[in-house]
Amino acid sequence: MKKVLTIMLFVLISFITIFGAFSGTKFSVLGIYTMNLDDLDNFIDVFPIGYFDIGLTDNITLRFNDYLTLSSSALTYEFKDNETLNFKLPRYYYLQYRVGYDTLLMIGKFKFRDYPYDLRRDFSFRVGGFRDDLGDENYTLNPMKMAIGGYIKPVGKIKIGGACNLEDSSIYAYFGLDERYTKYMFYISQDNKYNKLSVSFAGYNSIKWNRKLITQLYYGIGYAVVSEVQSISEITSNINDLIEILPNPKMTFGGKINYYPVYLKGLIYYSMDNENKNLYYLDIDAVTNNPQNKTWLYELRAGYYLPRPWKIEFFVQGNSLDDGILTDYVTNYGIKINGDNITLTVSAEDINGRASGNQRMVLSFTTWTDFVITERSLMNIIF
C-alpha cells in the first residue's frame, strides 16, 4: 500500500511539474509589531513571518514558510571537531499547484485553512472552518508522512475541498457555495492526533442596498466528540455521539451595518454546552477577547470614517466570566484609531492577551517586504 501511494505521489508531482506555470522567485517578510506604550517591561513585540517562494512553472510553486522568531527543527552540520553549524529549517514546506481561484493542490507540510469570513483576524477567535497544521510533524522529509490537500470549483461557485494527513491518517473535507458576497460552508474532520470528530458550518453574507448602506452577516456553529478510529469506515459509529450533542452547540453570530460615514459592528459568542460534552476546538488569538471557558461573550463597535485611510471606533466588550467594570455585562471598553495596517487602541482594561501584565495603550502595525529574485518562473528562464 505504501509503495502504491509513493508511486501515485511521484506521478502526481511529475504531472503538475510538466503542465503547470508562473510565480517567479522571491523572499517576503510579514512584520507584525505590537508596542505596549504604557508598559516598559513589555514595550515591544516583533513577530516576523518569512515566505520563500520558488516558481517552478507558471502554476507551480515550491513554498517555504516560517515563524522566524520561534524555535523549529534544525539541519546540523559538523564543521570541525569542536564546531557544529545549525541551520534553521522552515516550519512549513510544500509544493503548490494553483489555477486562478478555481483549483488548488498542496503536497508537503502546510497549514490547511478555509473559512467564509476571517473572524479570528477581526475578533480574535473563530467558530467554523479549518486552520490546521498538517504533515510531517517531526520533519522527517518522508513522503509517507506528508499531507495532501486543496480544493476545486467544479461547477460555477460550488467549492469542494479536503485534505489527508498521511502521517496519522487524519482527514478533512468541506463543501459549499463560494461567491464573492455569499458563502456557506459545511466542514467535517476526523483528527487522529487529538482523536476528535468535528463538524461545523460557517457563512457570510453581504448586501449593498445603495451607495451608502451596506450590511454584512457572519456566523458559525461547531460540534466535536471523542473519536478514536483505525479506518474511515469506523467514523460512522461516532455519528450518534454527534447527534446527541446537537442541542449543545458552540456558536457565533455577528454583523455590520455600514451607513457612510458611520457604522455599527459586533459579534456574539454563545455556548449551550453546560455539561462539557461538546469538544469543539475554538481557534483563538487571544489579543482582546477570549471565549474559552465562557458561556457567552460579546463585542460591540461603533465607528466613524475619517478622511482616508483613517477611521475612529468605540468598542465595548463583555463576557460571562470576568468581573464587570461598569455593570456585570461590561468587562472592557475603549477607543481605536485605525489606518492602513496600523491601529492605536486605548482601553479601560488589559487589551493585549499576548503579553503578561496589563496593557491599556497599544500601537500595532504590520509591514510587508518583497525581495524579488527572479520575475519569471524557472521553467520560463531555462526554456
PDB file of N, CA, C and O in Angstrom, residues 1-65:
ATOM      1  N   MET A   1       0.816  -1.202   0.000  1.00  0.00           N
ATOM      2  CA  MET A   1       0.000   0.000   0.000  1.00  0.00           C
ATOM      3  C   MET A   1       0.858   1.265   0.000  1.00  0.00           C
ATOM      4  O   MET A   1       0.596   2.218  -0.721  1.00  0.00           O
ATOM      5  N   LYS A   2       1.931   1.250   0.825  1.00  0.00           N
ATOM      6  CA  LYS A   2       2.802   2.426   0.874  1.00  0.00           C
ATOM      7  C   LYS A   2       3.516   2.638  -0.457  1.00  0.00           C
ATOM      8  O   LYS A   2       3.731   3.768  -0.889  1.00  0.00           O
ATOM      9  N   LYS A   3       3.902   1.519  -1.122  1.00  0.00           N
ATOM     10  CA  LYS A   3       4.562   1.653  -2.420  1.00  0.00           C
ATOM     11  C   LYS A   3       3.616   2.276  -3.433  1.00  0.00           C
ATOM     12  O   LYS A   3       4.006   3.115  -4.246  1.00  0.00           O
ATOM     13  N   VAL A   4       2.350   1.854  -3.391  1.00  0.00           N
ATOM     14  CA  VAL A   4       1.364   2.387  -4.337  1.00  0.00           C
ATOM     15  C   VAL A   4       1.179   3.879  -4.114  1.00  0.00           C
ATOM     16  O   VAL A   4       1.159   4.672  -5.064  1.00  0.00           O
ATOM     17  N   LEU A   5       1.059   4.311  -2.834  1.00  0.00           N
ATOM     18  CA  LEU A   5       0.892   5.731  -2.546  1.00  0.00           C
ATOM     19  C   LEU A   5       2.114   6.542  -2.957  1.00  0.00           C
ATOM     20  O   LEU A   5       2.003   7.656  -3.469  1.00  0.00           O
ATOM     21  N   THR A   6       3.301   5.970  -2.747  1.00  0.00           N
ATOM     22  CA  THR A   6       4.533   6.665  -3.145  1.00  0.00           C
ATOM     23  C   THR A   6       4.569   6.871  -4.662  1.00  0.00           C
ATOM     24  O   THR A   6       4.924   7.949  -5.156  1.00  0.00           O
ATOM     25  N   ILE A   7       4.199   5.816  -5.422  1.00  0.00           N
ATOM     26  CA  ILE A   7       4.174   5.921  -6.888  1.00  0.00           C
ATOM     27  C   ILE A   7       3.150   6.955  -7.337  1.00  0.00           C
ATOM     28  O   ILE A   7       3.409   7.768  -8.231  1.00  0.00           O
ATOM     29  N   MET A   8       1.963   6.961  -6.673  1.00  0.00           N
ATOM     30  CA  MET A   8       0.932   7.934  -7.032  1.00  0.00           C
ATOM     31  C   MET A   8       1.407   9.353  -6.771  1.00  0.00           C
ATOM     32  O   MET A   8       1.168  10.261  -7.587  1.00  0.00           O
ATOM     33  N   LEU A   9       2.085   9.584  -5.630  1.00  0.00           N
ATOM     34  CA  LEU A   9       2.624  10.907  -5.341  1.00  0.00           C
ATOM     35  C   LEU A   9       3.642  11.330  -6.390  1.00  0.00           C
ATOM     36  O   LEU A   9       3.636  12.479  -6.858  1.00  0.00           O
ATOM     37  N   PHE A  10       4.521  10.413  -6.783  1.00  0.00           N
ATOM     38  CA  PHE A  10       5.548  10.732  -7.772  1.00  0.00           C
ATOM     39  C   PHE A  10       4.917  11.100  -9.111  1.00  0.00           C
ATOM     40  O   PHE A  10       5.310  12.079  -9.754  1.00  0.00           O
ATOM     41  N   VAL A  11       3.924  10.312  -9.536  1.00  0.00           N
ATOM     42  CA  VAL A  11       3.256  10.585 -10.814  1.00  0.00           C
ATOM     43  C   VAL A  11       2.536  11.927 -10.764  1.00  0.00           C
ATOM     44  O   VAL A  11       2.591  12.719 -11.706  1.00  0.00           O
ATOM     45  N   LEU A  12       1.861  12.215  -9.606  1.00  0.00           N
ATOM     46  CA  LEU A  12       1.134  13.469  -9.467  1.00  0.00           C
ATOM     47  C   LEU A  12       2.069  14.666  -9.515  1.00  0.00           C
ATOM     48  O   LEU A  12       1.815  15.653 -10.219  1.00  0.00           O
ATOM     49  N   ILE A  13       3.180  14.584  -8.794  1.00  0.00           N
ATOM     50  CA  ILE A  13       4.148  15.694  -8.791  1.00  0.00           C
ATOM     51  C   ILE A  13       4.746  15.875 -10.186  1.00  0.00           C
ATOM     52  O   ILE A  13       4.915  16.993 -10.667  1.00  0.00           O
ATOM     53  N   SER A  14       5.068  14.776 -10.856  1.00  0.00           N
ATOM     54  CA  SER A  14       5.633  14.856 -12.204  1.00  0.00           C
ATOM     55  C   SER A  14       4.650  15.495 -13.161  1.00  0.00           C
ATOM     56  O   SER A  14       5.008  16.338 -13.997  1.00  0.00           O
ATOM     57  N   PHE A  15       3.371  15.137 -13.027  1.00  0.00           N
ATOM     58  CA  PHE A  15       2.354  15.668 -13.936  1.00  0.00           C
ATOM     59  C   PHE A  15       2.205  17.173 -13.793  1.00  0.00           C
ATOM     60  O   PHE A  15       2.233  17.916 -14.771  1.00  0.00           O
ATOM     61  N   ILE A  16       2.067  17.641 -12.534  1.00  0.00           N
ATOM     62  CA  ILE A  16       1.834  19.070 -12.365  1.00  0.00           C
ATOM     63  C   ILE A  16       3.100  19.883 -12.647  1.00  0.00           C
ATOM     64  O   ILE A  16       3.036  21.054 -12.993  1.00  0.00           O
ATOM     65  N   THR A  17       4.265  19.256 -12.504  1.00  0.00           N
ATOM     66  CA  THR A  17       5.506  19.966 -12.821  1.00  0.00           C
ATOM     67  C   THR A  17       5.637  20.190 -14.325  1.00  0.00           C
ATOM     68  O   THR A  17       6.169  21.200 -14.781  1.00  0.00           O
ATOM     69  N   ILE A  18       5.121  19.263 -15.105  1.00  0.00           N
ATOM     70  CA  ILE A  18       5.192  19.388 -16.561  1.00  0.00           C
ATOM     71  C   ILE A  18       4.155  20.368 -17.082  1.00  0.00           C
ATOM     72  O   ILE A  18       4.413  21.177 -17.975  1.00  0.00           O
ATOM     73  N   PHE A  19       2.933  20.326 -16.495  1.00  0.00           N
ATOM     74  CA  PHE A  19       1.840  21.096 -17.066  1.00  0.00           C
ATOM     75  C   PHE A  19       1.479  22.343 -16.261  1.00  0.00           C
ATOM     76  O   PHE A  19       0.431  22.916 -16.438  1.00  0.00           O
ATOM     77  N   GLY A  20       2.311  22.782 -15.381  1.00  0.00           N
ATOM     78  CA  GLY A  20       1.986  23.958 -14.585  1.00  0.00           C
ATOM     79  C   GLY A  20       2.464  25.271 -15.175  1.00  0.00           C
ATOM     80  O   GLY A  20       2.716  25.381 -16.309  1.00  0.00           O
ATOM     81  N   ALA A  21       2.516  26.403 -14.425  1.00  0.00           N
ATOM     82  CA  ALA A  21       3.009  27.737 -14.887  1.00  0.00           C
ATOM     83  C   ALA A  21       3.080  28.869 -13.828  1.00  0.00           C
ATOM     84  O   ALA A  21       2.610  28.710 -12.815  1.00  0.00           O
ATOM     85  N   PHE A  22       3.478  30.158 -13.785  1.00  0.00           N
ATOM     86  CA  PHE A  22       4.108  31.331 -13.106  1.00  0.00           C
ATOM     87  C   PHE A  22       4.249  31.368 -11.586  1.00  0.00           C
ATOM     88  O   PHE A  22       3.484  30.830 -10.872  1.00  0.00           O
ATOM     89  N   SER A  23       5.158  32.208 -11.315  1.00  0.00           N
ATOM     90  CA  SER A  23       5.328  32.720  -9.975  1.00  0.00           C
ATOM     91  C   SER A  23       6.626  33.447  -9.848  1.00  0.00           C
ATOM     92  O   SER A  23       6.782  34.139  -9.033  1.00  0.00           O
ATOM     93  N   GLY A  24       7.627  33.266 -10.453  1.00  0.00           N
ATOM     94  CA  GLY A  24       8.895  33.906 -10.111  1.00  0.00           C
ATOM     95  C   GLY A  24       9.406  33.377  -8.791  1.00  0.00           C
ATOM     96  O   GLY A  24       8.808  32.515  -8.191  1.00  0.00           O
ATOM     97  N   THR A  25      10.532  33.932  -8.345  1.00  0.00           N
ATOM     98  CA  THR A  25      11.120  33.506  -7.078  1.00  0.00           C
ATOM     99  C   THR A  25      11.341  34.735  -6.215  1.00  0.00           C
ATOM    100  O   THR A  25      11.911  35.731  -6.678  1.00  0.00           O
ATOM    101  N   LYS A  26      10.882  34.682  -4.979  1.00  0.00           N
ATOM    102  CA  LYS A  26      11.041  35.837  -4.097  1.00  0.00           C
ATOM    103  C   LYS A  26      11.040  35.409  -2.639  1.00  0.00           C
ATOM    104  O   LYS A  26      10.540  34.335  -2.263  1.00  0.00           O
ATOM    105  N   PHE A  27      11.631  36.271  -1.826  1.00  0.00           N
ATOM    106  CA  PHE A  27      11.622  36.108  -0.376  1.00  0.00           C
ATOM    107  C   PHE A  27      10.833  37.274   0.195  1.00  0.00           C
ATOM    108  O   PHE A  27      11.117  38.439  -0.107  1.00  0.00           O
ATOM    109  N   SER A  28       9.816  36.977   0.998  1.00  0.00           N
ATOM    110  CA  SER A  28       8.950  38.014   1.557  1.00  0.00           C
ATOM    111  C   SER A  28       8.906  37.893   3.073  1.00  0.00           C
ATOM    112  O   SER A  28       9.021  36.790   3.619  1.00  0.00           O
ATOM    113  N   VAL A  29       8.724  39.038   3.725  1.00  0.00           N
ATOM    114  CA  VAL A  29       8.632  39.055   5.187  1.00  0.00           C
ATOM    115  C   VAL A  29       7.429  39.897   5.600  1.00  0.00           C
ATOM    116  O   VAL A  29       7.302  41.058   5.207  1.00  0.00           O
ATOM    117  N   LEU A  30       6.559  39.272   6.371  1.00  0.00           N
ATOM    118  CA  LEU A  30       5.462  39.988   7.015  1.00  0.00           C
ATOM    119  C   LEU A  30       5.900  40.311   8.440  1.00  0.00           C
ATOM    120  O   LEU A  30       6.188  39.408   9.229  1.00  0.00           O
ATOM    121  N   GLY A  31       5.958  41.588   8.758  1.00  0.00           N
ATOM    122  CA  GLY A  31       6.354  42.007  10.103  1.00  0.00           C
ATOM    123  C   GLY A  31       5.138  42.438  10.902  1.00  0.00           C
ATOM    124  O   GLY A  31       4.393  43.325  10.473  1.00  0.00           O
ATOM    125  N   ILE A  32       4.918  41.799  12.046  1.00  0.00           N
ATOM    126  CA  ILE A  32       3.799  42.139  12.918  1.00  0.00           C
ATOM    127  C   ILE A  32       4.372  42.758  14.188  1.00  0.00           C
ATOM    128  O   ILE A  32       5.072  42.086  14.953  1.00  0.00           O
ATOM    129  N   TYR A  33       4.086  44.033  14.422  1.00  0.00           N
ATOM    130  CA  TYR A  33       4.670  44.780  15.538  1.00  0.00           C
ATOM    131  C   TYR A  33       3.576  45.164  16.533  1.00  0.00           C
ATOM    132  O   TYR A  33       2.504  45.647  16.145  1.00  0.00           O
ATOM    133  N   THR A  34       3.867  44.969  17.808  1.00  0.00           N
ATOM    134  CA  THR A  34       2.948  45.379  18.868  1.00  0.00           C
ATOM    135  C   THR A  34       3.736  46.171  19.898  1.00  0.00           C
ATOM    136  O   THR A  34       4.663  45.639  20.519  1.00  0.00           O
ATOM    137  N   MET A  35       3.363  47.441  20.068  1.00  0.00           N
ATOM    138  CA  MET A  35       4.041  48.312  21.026  1.00  0.00           C
ATOM    139  C   MET A  35       3.086  48.625  22.172  1.00  0.00           C
ATOM    140  O   MET A  35       2.024  49.232  21.969  1.00  0.00           O
ATOM    141  N   ASN A  36       3.452  48.189  23.381  1.00  0.00           N
ATOM    142  CA  ASN A  36       2.665  48.474  24.579  1.00  0.00           C
ATOM    143  C   ASN A  36       3.158  49.788  25.169  1.00  0.00           C
ATOM    144  O   ASN A  36       4.133  49.826  25.931  1.00  0.00           O
ATOM    145  N   LEU A  37       2.507  50.864  24.806  1.00  0.00           N
ATOM    146  CA  LEU A  37       3.012  52.196  25.113  1.00  0.00           C
ATOM    147  C   LEU A  37       3.017  52.505  26.605  1.00  0.00           C
ATOM    148  O   LEU A  37       3.753  53.399  27.050  1.00  0.00           O
ATOM    149  N   ASP A  38       2.204  51.777  27.398  1.00  0.00           N
ATOM    150  CA  ASP A  38       2.140  52.041  28.835  1.00  0.00           C
ATOM    151  C   ASP A  38       2.809  50.948  29.658  1.00  0.00           C
ATOM    152  O   ASP A  38       2.569  50.838  30.862  1.00  0.00           O
ATOM    153  N   ASP A  39       3.646  50.125  29.035  1.00  0.00           N
ATOM    154  CA  ASP A  39       4.295  49.021  29.744  1.00  0.00           C
ATOM    155  C   ASP A  39       5.739  48.893  29.253  1.00  0.00           C
ATOM    156  O   ASP A  39       6.014  48.246  28.242  1.00  0.00           O
ATOM    157  N   LEU A  40       6.671  49.488  29.977  1.00  0.00           N
ATOM    158  CA  LEU A  40       8.069  49.475  29.550  1.00  0.00           C
ATOM    159  C   LEU A  40       8.696  48.093  29.681  1.00  0.00           C
ATOM    160  O   LEU A  40       9.666  47.775  28.987  1.00  0.00           O
ATOM    161  N   ASP A  41       8.155  47.243  30.560  1.00  0.00           N
ATOM    162  CA  ASP A  41       8.707  45.898  30.716  1.00  0.00           C
ATOM    163  C   ASP A  41       8.372  45.000  29.527  1.00  0.00           C
ATOM    164  O   ASP A  41       9.071  44.028  29.256  1.00  0.00           O
ATOM    165  N   ASN A  42       7.286  45.292  28.844  1.00  0.00           N
ATOM    166  CA  ASN A  42       6.883  44.550  27.642  1.00  0.00           C
ATOM    167  C   ASN A  42       6.592  45.536  26.526  1.00  0.00           C
ATOM    168  O   ASN A  42       5.513  45.516  25.919  1.00  0.00           O
ATOM    169  N   PHE A  43       7.570  46.414  26.268  1.00  0.00           N
ATOM    170  CA  PHE A  43       7.285  47.554  25.403  1.00  0.00           C
ATOM    171  C   PHE A  43       6.984  47.160  23.964  1.00  0.00           C
ATOM    172  O   PHE A  43       6.062  47.699  23.352  1.00  0.00           O
ATOM    173  N   ILE A  44       7.738  46.226  23.409  1.00  0.00           N
ATOM    174  CA  ILE A  44       7.534  45.911  22.004  1.00  0.00           C
ATOM    175  C   ILE A  44       7.666  44.412  21.762  1.00  0.00           C
ATOM    176  O   ILE A  44       8.489  43.730  22.378  1.00  0.00           O
ATOM    177  N   ASP A  45       6.827  43.919  20.895  1.00  0.00           N
ATOM    178  CA  ASP A  45       6.886  42.534  20.446  1.00  0.00           C
ATOM    179  C   ASP A  45       6.929  42.547  18.925  1.00  0.00           C
ATOM    180  O   ASP A  45       6.083  43.170  18.276  1.00  0.00           O
ATOM    181  N   VAL A  46       7.920  41.871  18.376  1.00  0.00           N
ATOM    182  CA  VAL A  46       8.069  41.792  16.915  1.00  0.00           C
ATOM    183  C   VAL A  46       7.909  40.336  16.497  1.00  0.00           C
ATOM    184  O   VAL A  46       8.605  39.451  17.015  1.00  0.00           O
ATOM    185  N   PHE A  47       7.006  40.096  15.586  1.00  0.00           N
ATOM    186  CA  PHE A  47       6.721  38.725  15.161  1.00  0.00           C
ATOM    187  C   PHE A  47       6.802  38.661  13.633  1.00  0.00           C
ATOM    188  O   PHE A  47       5.814  38.909  12.933  1.00  0.00           O
ATOM    189  N   PRO A  48       7.990  38.340  13.091  1.00  0.00           N
ATOM    190  CA  PRO A  48       8.138  38.270  11.636  1.00  0.00           C
ATOM    191  C   PRO A  48       7.794  36.880  11.096  1.00  0.00           C
ATOM    192  O   PRO A  48       8.090  35.862  11.730  1.00  0.00           O
ATOM    193  N   ILE A  49       7.168  36.850   9.944  1.00  0.00           N
ATOM    194  CA  ILE A  49       6.851  35.599   9.248  1.00  0.00           C
ATOM    195  C   ILE A  49       7.527  35.650   7.886  1.00  0.00           C
ATOM    196  O   ILE A  49       7.338  36.609   7.130  1.00  0.00           O
ATOM    197  N   GLY A  50       8.322  34.635   7.584  1.00  0.00           N
ATOM    198  CA  GLY A  50       9.052  34.602   6.321  1.00  0.00           C
ATOM    199  C   GLY A  50       8.406  33.671   5.310  1.00  0.00           C
ATOM    200  O   GLY A  50       7.879  32.609   5.656  1.00  0.00           O
ATOM    201  N   TYR A  51       8.443  34.091   4.044  1.00  0.00           N
ATOM    202  CA  TYR A  51       7.902  33.304   2.937  1.00  0.00           C
ATOM    203  C   TYR A  51       8.947  33.259   1.819  1.00  0.00           C
ATOM    204  O   TYR A  51       9.378  34.316   1.339  1.00  0.00           O
ATOM    205  N   PHE A  52       9.348  32.073   1.441  1.00  0.00           N
ATOM    206  CA  PHE A  52      10.283  31.911   0.336  1.00  0.00           C
ATOM    207  C   PHE A  52       9.609  31.052  -0.730  1.00  0.00           C
ATOM    208  O   PHE A  52       9.332  29.879  -0.506  1.00  0.00           O
ATOM    209  N   ASP A  53       9.303  31.666  -1.861  1.00  0.00           N
ATOM    210  CA  ASP A  53       8.586  31.004  -2.942  1.00  0.00           C
ATOM    211  C   ASP A  53       9.492  30.845  -4.157  1.00  0.00           C
ATOM    212  O   ASP A  53      10.094  31.830  -4.621  1.00  0.00           O
ATOM    213  N   ILE A  54       9.570  29.613  -4.656  1.00  0.00           N
ATOM    214  CA  ILE A  54      10.348  29.325  -5.858  1.00  0.00           C
ATOM    215  C   ILE A  54       9.374  28.922  -6.955  1.00  0.00           C
ATOM    216  O   ILE A  54       8.743  27.860  -6.883  1.00  0.00           O
ATOM    217  N   GLY A  55       9.213  29.776  -7.948  1.00  0.00           N
ATOM    218  CA  GLY A  55       8.308  29.482  -9.046  1.00  0.00           C
ATOM    219  C   GLY A  55       8.942  28.486 -10.006  1.00  0.00           C
ATOM    220  O   GLY A  55       9.900  28.809 -10.706  1.00  0.00           O
ATOM    221  N   LEU A  56       8.417  27.275 -10.032  1.00  0.00           N
ATOM    222  CA  LEU A  56       8.951  26.247 -10.928  1.00  0.00           C
ATOM    223  C   LEU A  56       8.389  26.399 -12.335  1.00  0.00           C
ATOM    224  O   LEU A  56       9.123  26.339 -13.314  1.00  0.00           O
ATOM    225  N   THR A  57       7.070  26.579 -12.421  1.00  0.00           N
ATOM    226  CA  THR A  57       6.399  26.835 -13.691  1.00  0.00           C
ATOM    227  C   THR A  57       5.393  27.943 -13.449  1.00  0.00           C
ATOM    228  O   THR A  57       5.343  28.521 -12.366  1.00  0.00           O
ATOM    229  N   ASP A  58       4.542  28.207 -14.444  1.00  0.00           N
ATOM    230  CA  ASP A  58       3.583  29.299 -14.287  1.00  0.00           C
ATOM    231  C   ASP A  58       2.522  29.020 -13.234  1.00  0.00           C
ATOM    232  O   ASP A  58       1.897  29.948 -12.743  1.00  0.00           O
ATOM    233  N   ASN A  59       2.284  27.785 -12.881  1.00  0.00           N
ATOM    234  CA  ASN A  59       1.271  27.449 -11.890  1.00  0.00           C
ATOM    235  C   ASN A  59       1.811  26.697 -10.684  1.00  0.00           C
ATOM    236  O   ASN A  59       1.065  26.429  -9.743  1.00  0.00           O
ATOM    237  N   ILE A  60       3.071  26.335 -10.695  1.00  0.00           N
ATOM    238  CA  ILE A  60       3.610  25.501  -9.635  1.00  0.00           C
ATOM    239  C   ILE A  60       4.690  26.241  -8.865  1.00  0.00           C
ATOM    240  O   ILE A  60       5.610  26.799  -9.446  1.00  0.00           O
ATOM    241  N   THR A  61       4.536  26.228  -7.542  1.00  0.00           N
ATOM    242  CA  THR A  61       5.468  26.937  -6.672  1.00  0.00           C
ATOM    243  C   THR A  61       5.909  26.017  -5.542  1.00  0.00           C
ATOM    244  O   THR A  61       5.090  25.322  -4.931  1.00  0.00           O
ATOM    245  N   LEU A  62       7.201  26.024  -5.271  1.00  0.00           N
ATOM    246  CA  LEU A  62       7.740  25.356  -4.103  1.00  0.00           C
ATOM    247  C   LEU A  62       7.812  26.405  -2.998  1.00  0.00           C
ATOM    248  O   LEU A  62       8.504  27.412  -3.140  1.00  0.00           O
ATOM    249  N   ARG A  63       7.090  26.193  -1.888  1.00  0.00           N
ATOM    250  CA  ARG A  63       6.922  27.226  -0.877  1.00  0.00           C
ATOM    251  C   ARG A  63       7.515  26.798   0.464  1.00  0.00           C
ATOM    252  O   ARG A  63       7.364  25.652   0.901  1.00  0.00           O
ATOM    253  N   PHE A  64       8.182  27.755   1.117  1.00  0.00           N
ATOM    254  CA  PHE A  64       8.727  27.559   2.458  1.00  0.00           C
ATOM    255  C   PHE A  64       8.252  28.727   3.324  1.00  0.00           C
ATOM    256  O   PHE A  64       8.505  29.890   2.996  1.00  0.00           O
ATOM    257  N   ASN A  65       7.564  28.427   4.425  1.00  0.00           N
ATOM    258  CA  ASN A  65       7.061  29.459   5.334  1.00  0.00           C
ATOM    259  C   ASN A  65       7.589  29.191   6.732  1.00  0.00           C
ATOM    260  O   ASN A  65       7.704  28.035   7.148  1.00  0.00           O
TER     261      ASN A  65
END
